[in-house]
Coordinates of C-alpha atoms and ligand atoms in Angstrom, one line a residue:
M1 CA 5.7 -26.2 -8.3
K2 CA 3.9 -24.9 -5.2
K3 CA 3.5 -27.4 -2.0
T4 CA 0.3 -29.3 -2.1
L5 CA -1.4 -30.1 1.0
E6 CA 0.3 -33.7 1.0
D7 CA 3.9 -31.7 1.6
L8 CA 2.5 -30.8 4.6
D9 CA 2.5 -32.5 8.2
F10 CA -0.6 -31.7 9.8
N11 CA -1.1 -33.4 12.5
N12 CA -2.0 -31.2 15.8
K13 CA -0.8 -28.0 14.6
K14 CA -2.8 -25.1 14.1
V15 CA -3.6 -24.4 10.3
L16 CA -4.9 -20.8 8.8
V17 CA -7.0 -22.0 5.5
R18 CA -7.8 -19.1 3.0
C19 CA -10.9 -19.9 1.8
D20 CA -13.6 -18.2 -0.6
F21 CA -16.6 -18.1 1.1
N22 CA -17.6 -14.6 -0.8
V23 CA -21.2 -16.2 -1.0
P24 CA -23.7 -14.5 -2.7
L25 CA -26.8 -13.2 -0.3
I26 CA -30.6 -12.6 -0.2
S27 CA -32.1 -10.6 2.4
G28 CA -29.2 -12.2 4.6
E29 CA -29.8 -15.6 3.4
I30 CA -26.9 -17.7 1.2
S31 CA -28.7 -18.1 -2.0
D32 CA -25.4 -20.2 -3.6
D33 CA -23.4 -22.2 -1.4
N34 CA -21.2 -23.8 -4.3
R35 CA -18.0 -22.2 -3.1
I36 CA -18.6 -23.1 0.5
I37 CA -19.0 -26.8 -1.7
Q38 CA -15.8 -26.3 -3.3
A39 CA -14.0 -25.8 0.0
L40 CA -15.1 -28.8 1.7
P41 CA -12.3 -31.4 0.5
T42 CA -9.7 -29.4 2.1
I43 CA -11.3 -29.0 5.3
K44 CA -12.1 -32.6 5.5
Y45 CA -8.7 -34.1 4.1
L46 CA -7.5 -31.4 7.5
I47 CA -9.8 -32.5 9.6
E48 CA -8.8 -36.1 8.6
H49 CA -5.1 -35.2 9.2
K50 CA -6.0 -34.0 12.5
A51 CA -5.4 -30.5 12.4
K52 CA -6.8 -27.6 14.1
I53 CA -8.1 -25.7 11.2
V54 CA -8.4 -21.7 11.5
L55 CA -10.9 -20.7 8.4
C56 CA -10.9 -17.2 6.8
S57 CA -12.4 -15.4 4.2
H58 CA -13.8 -11.9 2.8
L59 CA -17.4 -11.3 2.2
G60 CA -18.4 -8.8 -0.2
K61 CA -17.2 -5.1 -0.1
V62 CA -16.9 -3.5 3.1
K63 CA -16.3 0.3 3.0
N64 CA -17.3 1.7 6.2
E65 CA -18.9 0.5 9.4
E66 CA -22.9 0.4 7.8
D67 CA -21.5 -2.2 5.6
K68 CA -20.6 -4.5 8.3
L69 CA -24.3 -5.1 9.5
D70 CA -24.8 -7.6 6.7
K71 CA -21.4 -9.2 5.8
S72 CA -21.0 -11.2 8.7
L73 CA -19.6 -15.1 8.0
I74 CA -22.1 -16.2 10.7
V75 CA -24.2 -17.7 7.8
V76 CA -21.3 -19.6 6.8
A77 CA -20.3 -20.7 9.8
Q78 CA -23.9 -22.1 10.3
R79 CA -24.3 -23.6 6.0
L80 CA -20.5 -25.4 7.3
R81 CA -22.1 -26.8 10.2
E82 CA -24.8 -28.9 8.0
L83 CA -21.9 -29.8 5.2
L84 CA -19.8 -31.0 7.6
N85 CA -21.9 -32.6 10.5
Q86 CA -19.9 -31.3 13.0
D87 CA -19.5 -28.0 15.3
V88 CA -17.3 -24.9 13.8
I89 CA -16.6 -22.5 15.8
F90 CA -17.5 -18.8 15.0
I91 CA -15.6 -15.8 16.6
N92 CA -17.1 -12.5 15.5
E93 CA -14.0 -11.0 15.4
T94 CA -11.1 -10.6 13.3
R95 CA -8.4 -9.7 16.3
G96 CA -8.0 -10.1 20.0
F97 CA -8.4 -11.9 23.3
K98 CA -11.4 -13.7 21.9
L99 CA -10.3 -15.0 18.6
E100 CA -6.6 -16.1 20.5
K101 CA -7.7 -17.9 22.9
G102 CA -10.0 -20.0 20.5
I103 CA -7.7 -21.0 18.9
N104 CA -5.5 -22.3 21.3
N105 CA -8.3 -24.0 22.5
L106 CA -9.0 -25.7 19.2
K107 CA -8.5 -29.8 19.7
E108 CA -7.5 -32.1 16.9
G109 CA -10.4 -32.2 14.1
Q110 CA -11.9 -29.0 15.2
V111 CA -12.9 -26.1 12.9
L112 CA -13.1 -22.1 14.0
L113 CA -14.3 -19.9 11.7
F114 CA -13.0 -16.2 12.0
E115 CA -15.1 -13.0 11.2
N116 CA -14.7 -11.6 7.7
T117 CA -11.0 -10.2 6.7
R118 CA -12.7 -7.5 5.5
F119 CA -13.6 -6.0 8.3
E120 CA -10.0 -5.1 8.7
P121 CA -9.7 -1.6 7.1
L122 CA -5.7 -2.6 6.0
E123 CA -6.7 -6.3 4.8
T124 CA -6.6 -5.4 1.1
K125 CA -3.9 -3.4 1.2
N126 CA -2.0 -6.2 2.3
D127 CA -0.9 -4.8 5.9
P128 CA 2.5 -6.7 6.8
E129 CA 1.3 -6.1 10.4
L130 CA -2.0 -7.6 9.8
A131 CA -0.6 -10.6 8.1
Q132 CA 2.3 -11.0 10.9
Y133 CA -0.6 -11.0 13.3
W134 CA -2.9 -13.7 11.2
G135 CA 0.5 -16.0 10.7
S136 CA 1.5 -15.5 14.7
L137 CA -1.9 -17.6 15.7
V138 CA -0.9 -20.4 13.3
D139 CA 1.7 -22.9 12.7
L140 CA 0.8 -23.4 9.0
F141 CA -0.8 -21.4 6.6
V142 CA -3.2 -23.3 3.4
L143 CA -4.1 -21.0 0.9
D144 CA -7.6 -22.2 -1.1
A145 CA -9.2 -19.4 -2.1
F146 CA -8.9 -19.3 -5.9
G147 CA -11.3 -16.8 -6.5
S148 CA -9.8 -14.4 -4.6
S149 CA -5.2 -15.6 -5.5
H150 CA -5.3 -12.7 -7.9
R151 CA -6.0 -10.1 -5.1
A152 CA -1.8 -8.8 -3.1
H153 CA -4.2 -8.9 0.5
A154 CA -3.2 -9.6 3.7
S155 CA -5.0 -12.9 4.0
T156 CA -4.1 -14.0 0.5
T157 CA -0.4 -13.4 -0.1
G158 CA 1.1 -11.4 3.0
V159 CA 0.3 -14.2 5.5
S160 CA 2.5 -17.1 4.2
K161 CA 6.1 -15.2 4.9
Y162 CA 4.8 -15.1 9.0
V163 CA 4.0 -19.2 9.3
K164 CA 6.5 -22.1 9.5
D165 CA 5.4 -23.8 6.5
S166 CA 3.0 -22.8 3.4
C167 CA 0.8 -24.9 0.8
V168 CA -2.2 -24.6 -1.6
G169 CA -5.6 -26.4 -1.4
L170 CA -7.4 -29.2 -3.1
L171 CA -9.3 -26.4 -4.8
I172 CA -6.6 -24.0 -5.9
E173 CA -5.0 -27.8 -7.2
K174 CA -7.7 -28.5 -9.4
E175 CA -7.9 -25.2 -10.9
L176 CA -4.4 -25.3 -11.9
A177 CA -4.1 -28.3 -13.2
I178 CA -7.4 -27.9 -15.2
L179 CA -6.8 -24.5 -16.9
G180 CA -3.1 -24.8 -16.6
K181 CA -3.5 -28.2 -18.9
A182 CA -6.1 -26.0 -21.2
L183 CA -3.6 -23.2 -21.9
S184 CA -0.2 -25.0 -22.1
N185 CA -0.8 -28.9 -23.5
P186 CA -4.9 -28.7 -24.8
R187 CA -6.3 -31.4 -27.0
R188 CA -6.7 -29.7 -29.9
P189 CA -8.5 -27.8 -31.9
L190 CA -8.5 -25.4 -28.7
V191 CA -11.5 -23.5 -29.1
A192 CA -12.1 -20.1 -27.1
V193 CA -15.6 -18.7 -26.7
I194 CA -15.0 -15.0 -24.7
G195 CA -17.7 -12.5 -24.7
G196 CA -19.3 -10.0 -22.2
A197 CA -19.6 -6.5 -22.3
K198 CA -16.1 -4.8 -22.4
V199 CA -12.9 -5.5 -25.0
S200 CA -10.7 -3.7 -22.4
E201 CA -11.4 -6.4 -19.5
K202 CA -11.0 -8.9 -22.2
I203 CA -8.0 -7.5 -24.2
G204 CA -5.6 -10.1 -22.1
V205 CA -7.5 -12.8 -22.5
I206 CA -7.6 -12.4 -26.1
D207 CA -3.8 -11.6 -26.8
N208 CA -2.5 -14.4 -24.9
L209 CA -5.2 -16.8 -26.8
L210 CA -4.5 -15.8 -30.2
K211 CA -0.9 -17.5 -29.1
I212 CA -2.5 -20.5 -28.0
A213 CA -6.0 -21.2 -29.4
D214 CA -6.9 -22.4 -32.9
K215 CA -10.3 -20.3 -33.1
I216 CA -11.3 -17.0 -30.9
I217 CA -14.7 -16.8 -31.2
I218 CA -16.4 -13.6 -30.1
G219 CA -19.3 -12.4 -28.7
G220 CA -21.5 -10.2 -26.7
G221 CA -21.2 -6.3 -26.6
M222 CA -17.6 -6.4 -26.8
A223 CA -17.9 -8.1 -30.6
Y224 CA -19.4 -4.6 -31.5
T225 CA -16.3 -3.1 -31.6
F226 CA -14.4 -5.4 -33.5
L227 CA -17.5 -5.3 -35.8
K228 CA -16.8 -1.7 -36.5
A229 CA -13.2 -2.1 -36.9
Q230 CA -14.6 -3.8 -40.0
G231 CA -16.6 -0.9 -41.2
Y232 CA -19.8 -2.3 -39.8
E233 CA -23.0 0.2 -39.0
I234 CA -23.2 -0.9 -35.3
G235 CA -25.9 1.5 -34.3
I236 CA -25.9 2.2 -30.7
S237 CA -24.5 -1.2 -29.9
L238 CA -22.2 -0.8 -26.9
C239 CA -18.5 0.3 -28.2
E240 CA -15.1 1.4 -27.0
D241 CA -14.1 3.8 -29.3
D242 CA -10.8 3.9 -28.3
K243 CA -10.4 0.1 -28.6
V244 CA -11.5 0.4 -32.1
A245 CA -7.5 0.5 -34.0
L246 CA -7.0 -2.0 -31.2
A247 CA -9.5 -4.5 -33.0
Q248 CA -8.4 -3.8 -36.3
E249 CA -5.1 -4.4 -35.2
Y250 CA -6.3 -7.9 -33.8
L251 CA -8.0 -8.5 -36.8
T252 CA -5.0 -8.0 -38.9
K253 CA -3.1 -10.4 -36.6
A254 CA -5.3 -12.7 -36.5
G255 CA -6.5 -13.5 -39.6
D256 CA -9.5 -16.3 -39.7
K257 CA -8.9 -17.1 -35.9
L258 CA -10.9 -14.3 -34.8
V259 CA -14.4 -15.3 -35.8
L260 CA -17.0 -12.6 -35.0
P261 CA -20.9 -12.5 -35.1
L262 CA -22.5 -12.7 -38.4
D263 CA -26.1 -11.0 -37.2
S264 CA -27.7 -9.5 -34.1
V265 CA -30.9 -9.6 -31.8
C266 CA -31.7 -5.8 -31.4
A267 CA -33.4 -3.0 -29.6
T268 CA -34.4 0.5 -29.3
T269 CA -33.7 0.5 -25.7
F270 CA -31.6 -1.4 -23.2
S271 CA -34.4 -3.4 -21.9
N272 CA -36.7 -6.7 -22.0
D273 CA -39.2 -4.4 -24.3
G274 CA -37.1 -2.3 -26.8
F275 CA -36.9 -5.8 -28.7
V276 CA -37.0 -4.9 -32.5
G277 CA -35.9 -8.0 -34.2
T278 CA -33.1 -9.9 -36.1
F279 CA -30.9 -7.9 -38.2
S280 CA -27.5 -9.2 -40.0
N281 CA -24.5 -6.9 -40.0
E282 CA -25.1 -5.9 -43.3
I283 CA -28.7 -4.4 -42.9
M284 CA -28.0 -3.0 -38.8
K285 CA -29.4 0.5 -38.7
E286 CA -27.8 3.2 -36.7
D287 CA -31.1 3.7 -33.9
L288 CA -30.6 0.5 -32.7
M289 CA -28.5 -1.9 -30.2
G290 CA -27.4 -5.3 -30.5
L291 CA -28.2 -7.0 -27.8
D292 CA -27.5 -10.9 -28.2
I293 CA -26.1 -12.8 -31.3
G294 CA -28.9 -14.0 -34.0
P295 CA -29.1 -17.3 -35.3
L296 CA -27.0 -17.0 -38.1
S297 CA -23.9 -16.7 -35.7
I298 CA -25.4 -19.4 -33.5
D299 CA -25.4 -21.8 -36.7
C300 CA -21.3 -20.5 -37.2
F301 CA -20.0 -20.5 -33.5
K302 CA -21.6 -24.3 -33.3
A303 CA -20.0 -25.6 -36.4
I304 CA -16.2 -24.5 -35.1
L305 CA -16.9 -25.8 -31.3
K306 CA -18.4 -29.1 -33.0
D307 CA -14.8 -30.0 -34.1
A308 CA -13.4 -28.8 -30.6
H309 CA -11.2 -31.0 -28.4
T310 CA -10.9 -28.1 -25.6
V311 CA -13.4 -25.2 -25.2
I312 CA -12.6 -22.3 -22.7
W313 CA -16.0 -20.2 -22.0
N314 CA -15.3 -16.4 -20.5
G315 CA -18.2 -14.1 -20.9
P316 CA -21.6 -14.0 -22.1
M317 CA -23.0 -14.1 -25.5
G318 CA -25.7 -11.2 -24.9
V319 CA -28.0 -9.6 -22.2
F320 CA -28.8 -13.1 -20.9
E321 CA -30.5 -11.6 -17.7
M322 CA -33.3 -10.5 -20.0
D323 CA -35.5 -13.2 -21.9
N324 CA -35.4 -11.8 -25.1
Y325 CA -31.8 -11.6 -25.5
A326 CA -30.7 -14.7 -23.5
K327 CA -31.4 -17.5 -26.7
G328 CA -27.5 -17.1 -28.0
T329 CA -25.5 -17.6 -24.4
E330 CA -28.1 -20.6 -23.7
A331 CA -27.4 -22.0 -27.4
I332 CA -23.5 -21.6 -26.9
C333 CA -23.6 -23.2 -23.5
E334 CA -25.8 -26.0 -24.4
C335 CA -23.9 -26.9 -27.3
I336 CA -20.5 -26.7 -25.2
A337 CA -21.6 -28.6 -22.5
N338 CA -23.0 -31.7 -24.8
L339 CA -20.2 -31.8 -26.5
K340 CA -19.2 -35.4 -26.3
D341 CA -15.5 -35.8 -26.6
A342 CA -13.7 -32.2 -25.5
T343 CA -12.5 -30.8 -22.2
T344 CA -14.9 -27.9 -21.6
I345 CA -14.3 -25.5 -19.2
V346 CA -16.3 -22.0 -17.9
G347 CA -14.3 -19.5 -16.6
G348 CA -16.2 -18.2 -14.2
G349 CA -17.9 -14.8 -13.5
D350 CA -20.9 -13.8 -15.5
S351 CA -20.5 -17.4 -17.9
A352 CA -20.8 -19.6 -14.7
A353 CA -24.0 -17.9 -13.6
A354 CA -25.3 -18.4 -17.0
A355 CA -24.4 -21.8 -17.4
K356 CA -26.5 -22.1 -13.7
K357 CA -29.6 -20.4 -15.1
F358 CA -29.7 -22.4 -18.0
G359 CA -28.9 -25.9 -16.0
Y360 CA -25.8 -27.0 -17.7
T361 CA -23.3 -26.7 -14.6
D362 CA -22.6 -30.1 -14.2
K363 CA -22.2 -30.8 -17.8
F364 CA -19.0 -28.7 -18.2
T365 CA -15.4 -30.9 -17.3
H366 CA -14.9 -27.7 -14.8
V367 CA -16.6 -24.4 -13.9
S368 CA -13.9 -22.1 -12.2
T369 CA -15.1 -20.6 -9.1
G370 CA -12.7 -17.5 -9.8
G371 CA -14.2 -15.0 -12.2
G372 CA -11.0 -11.9 -12.4
A373 CA -9.1 -15.1 -10.8
S374 CA -9.2 -17.6 -13.8
L375 CA -9.3 -14.0 -16.5
E376 CA -6.0 -13.3 -15.1
F377 CA -4.5 -17.0 -15.5
M378 CA -6.1 -17.0 -18.8
E379 CA -4.0 -14.2 -19.7
G380 CA -0.8 -15.7 -18.5
K381 CA -0.3 -13.6 -15.2
K382 CA 1.2 -14.7 -12.3
L383 CA -1.7 -14.8 -9.2
P384 CA 0.0 -13.1 -6.8
G385 CA -1.5 -15.3 -3.7
I386 CA -0.2 -18.8 -5.5
E387 CA 3.0 -16.9 -6.0
S388 CA 3.2 -16.6 -1.8
I389 CA 3.3 -20.1 -1.2
A390 CA 6.4 -22.2 -0.7
N391 CA 7.9 -24.2 -3.8
K392 CA 8.2 -27.9 -3.4
Ligands
AMP1 P1 -18.4 -9.3 -18.5 O1 -18.5 -9.0 -17.4 O2 -17.4 -8.6 -19.2 O3 -18.3 -10.5 -18.8 O4 -20.0 -8.9 -19.0 C1 -21.3 -9.4 -18.6 C2 -22.3 -8.8 -18.8 O5 -22.4 -8.3 -20.4 C3 -24.1 -9.6 -18.4 O6 -24.3 -8.6 -17.3 C4 -24.9 -9.4 -20.0 O7 -25.7 -8.8 -20.0 C5 -23.4 -8.1 -20.7 N1 -23.9 -8.1 -22.0 C6 -23.3 -9.3 -23.1 N2 -23.6 -8.6 -24.0 C7 -24.5 -7.7 -24.2 C8 -24.3 -6.8 -25.3 N3 -24.6 -7.1 -26.3 N4 -24.9 -5.8 -24.8 C9 -24.9 -4.9 -23.6 N5 -24.3 -5.3 -22.6 C10 -24.2 -7.0 -22.7

């Protein structure tokens, strides 16, 4: 068990908190502040416990100097001020005198945020010198960036070695408790709904969930590799030919545990205008691509979901970004969200975006803040950031 906030004394201590402030920006404005909101409980806890709080995070991908122009965390500092209703000191540097002075001048309960950790080119290399430098600025380290905890970077994994003590924050504690229980001791039946584009990205999850779940429903683009393995015509639908044999292996191994779509909403081109109609697996044509699950599949998946007591959903059922192919994802999202006696979990990423688009976010038990991280957790992998934190 990893240490949590309750295990450390924060009074008058300088505390570095690695948050996940990797928020979406449109024309320089934050378009969704959910990640900032999710970080507030830990920050408020530390304010109440009289810590001197130093926040850090990455924002986007930074490959060159030009990328830095629109990746400053200054917009996050502004939003944090509004949400916390107190000042947040922003230091537009990632190291040096200004940062060190800012931290050393902090009073109990004050909050400072420094610039995007990825402005340091060696952050993503988990550079020990950089981790040691950030560690040297504080007494304690709190990791609360669940969405980045699967990355072995200096600010997520490296820094904990160079502080007196470390723990996970409230967001990570919540994510681990809910995802952990769903995978280790779920209320059954446990039904997993896996979709999205690529079999290769979800194969680890399917592999692990085959050992745990009672049913695995597969939809989205990745279903066509499985349908091809079953011998169906899939036309020009998405297919990973080098994964057909593996899909065949899983189908044999899993028996009726794996459930595939019965029909598809098809198009001639990957566009909303390419829409043609709905085709069952048996009458699919060679010049069509399946871009959503059809009504027979929706009914079949809903019949399985209605008895579930735990549902894990990861990946859309179709190209939900285009109106003609959004119905399958919306129907399954609505069905899961409205289950009365079930723990319902959305595994972040595109499914979280879909739940938001269709207005069901608040109806799920939990919407994970980590796409890649929750995927790796569901694969049964250890997350290096969390591994680096001190044990109880
Ligand atoms: P992933 O990142 O693997 O979860 O994939 C999400 C993406 O898969 C979304 O952007 C969807 O538009 C896309 N997707 C879902 N179903 C299909 C499909 N049948 N064909 C092509 N792309 C799809």
